[in-house]
PDB file of C-alpha atoms in Angstrom:
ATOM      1  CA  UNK A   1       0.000   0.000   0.000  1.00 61.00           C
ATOM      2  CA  UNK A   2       2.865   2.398   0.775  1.00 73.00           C
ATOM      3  CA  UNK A   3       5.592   1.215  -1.516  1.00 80.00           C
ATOM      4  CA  UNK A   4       5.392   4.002  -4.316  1.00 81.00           C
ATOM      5  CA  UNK A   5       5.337   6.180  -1.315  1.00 80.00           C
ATOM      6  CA  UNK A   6       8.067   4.855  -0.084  1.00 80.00           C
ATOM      7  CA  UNK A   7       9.969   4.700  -3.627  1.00 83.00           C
ATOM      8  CA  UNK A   8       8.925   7.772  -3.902  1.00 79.00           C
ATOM      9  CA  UNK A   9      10.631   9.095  -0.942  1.00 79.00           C
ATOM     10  CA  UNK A  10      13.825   7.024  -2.031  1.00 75.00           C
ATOM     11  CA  UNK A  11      14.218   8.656  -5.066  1.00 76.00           C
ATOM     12  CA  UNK A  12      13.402  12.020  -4.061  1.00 69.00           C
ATOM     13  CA  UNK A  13      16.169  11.726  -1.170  1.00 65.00           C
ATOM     14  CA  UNK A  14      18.783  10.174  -3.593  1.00 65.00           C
ATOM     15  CA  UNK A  15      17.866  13.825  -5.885  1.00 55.00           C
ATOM     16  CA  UNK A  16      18.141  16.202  -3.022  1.00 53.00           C
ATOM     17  CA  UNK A  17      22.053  14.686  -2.644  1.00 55.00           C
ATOM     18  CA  UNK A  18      22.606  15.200  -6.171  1.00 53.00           C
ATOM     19  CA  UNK A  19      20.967  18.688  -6.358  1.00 50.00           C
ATOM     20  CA  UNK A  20      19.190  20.741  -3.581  1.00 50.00           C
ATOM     21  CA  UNK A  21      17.967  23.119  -6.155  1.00 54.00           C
ATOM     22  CA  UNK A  22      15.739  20.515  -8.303  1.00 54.00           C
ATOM     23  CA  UNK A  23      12.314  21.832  -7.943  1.00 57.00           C
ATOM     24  CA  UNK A  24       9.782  20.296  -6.797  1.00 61.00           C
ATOM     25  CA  UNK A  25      10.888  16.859  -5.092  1.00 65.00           C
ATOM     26  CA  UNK A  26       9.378  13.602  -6.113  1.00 69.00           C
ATOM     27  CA  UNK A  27       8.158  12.936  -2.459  1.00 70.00           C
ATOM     28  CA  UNK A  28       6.013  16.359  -2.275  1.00 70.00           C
ATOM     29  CA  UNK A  29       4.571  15.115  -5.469  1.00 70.00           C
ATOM     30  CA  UNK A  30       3.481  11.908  -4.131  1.00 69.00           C
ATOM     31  CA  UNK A  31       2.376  12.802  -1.122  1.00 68.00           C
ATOM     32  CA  UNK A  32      -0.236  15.468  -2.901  1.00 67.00           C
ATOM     33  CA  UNK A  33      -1.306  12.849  -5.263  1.00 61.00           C
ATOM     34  CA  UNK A  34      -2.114  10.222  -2.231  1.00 58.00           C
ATOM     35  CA  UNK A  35      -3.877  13.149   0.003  1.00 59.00           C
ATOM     36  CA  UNK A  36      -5.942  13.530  -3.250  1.00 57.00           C
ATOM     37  CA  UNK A  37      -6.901  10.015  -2.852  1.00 56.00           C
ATOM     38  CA  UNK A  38      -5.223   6.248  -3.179  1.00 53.00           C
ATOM     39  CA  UNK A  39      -7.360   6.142  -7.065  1.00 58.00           C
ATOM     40  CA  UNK A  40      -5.607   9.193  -7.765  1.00 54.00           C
ATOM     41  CA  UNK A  41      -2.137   7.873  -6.572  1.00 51.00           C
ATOM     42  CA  UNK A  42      -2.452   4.849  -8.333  1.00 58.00           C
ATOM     43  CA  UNK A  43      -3.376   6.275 -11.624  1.00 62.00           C
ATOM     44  CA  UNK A  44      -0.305   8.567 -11.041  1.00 56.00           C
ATOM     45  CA  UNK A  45       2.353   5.865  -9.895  1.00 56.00           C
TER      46      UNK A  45
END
């Protein structure tokens, strides 16, 4: 249930190493699309 959350979060951590300035992350994405509602997230992932 929270695994493309949690890849989500992976990645976006692994892109704030490589560049702080890459806007927006991929977590703050995901977390907007699952607030929006676990259909929505899914269609999204």
């Amino acid at each position: 249930m929270f695994q493309p959350l949690l890849d989500a979060f992976i990645e976006s951590a692994s892109i704030e190493k490589m560049a702080s300035k890459s806007p927006p992350p991929p977590l703050k994405i995901a977390v907007a699309n699952w607030w929006g509602g676990a259909e929505e997230f899914k269609k999204s992932a």
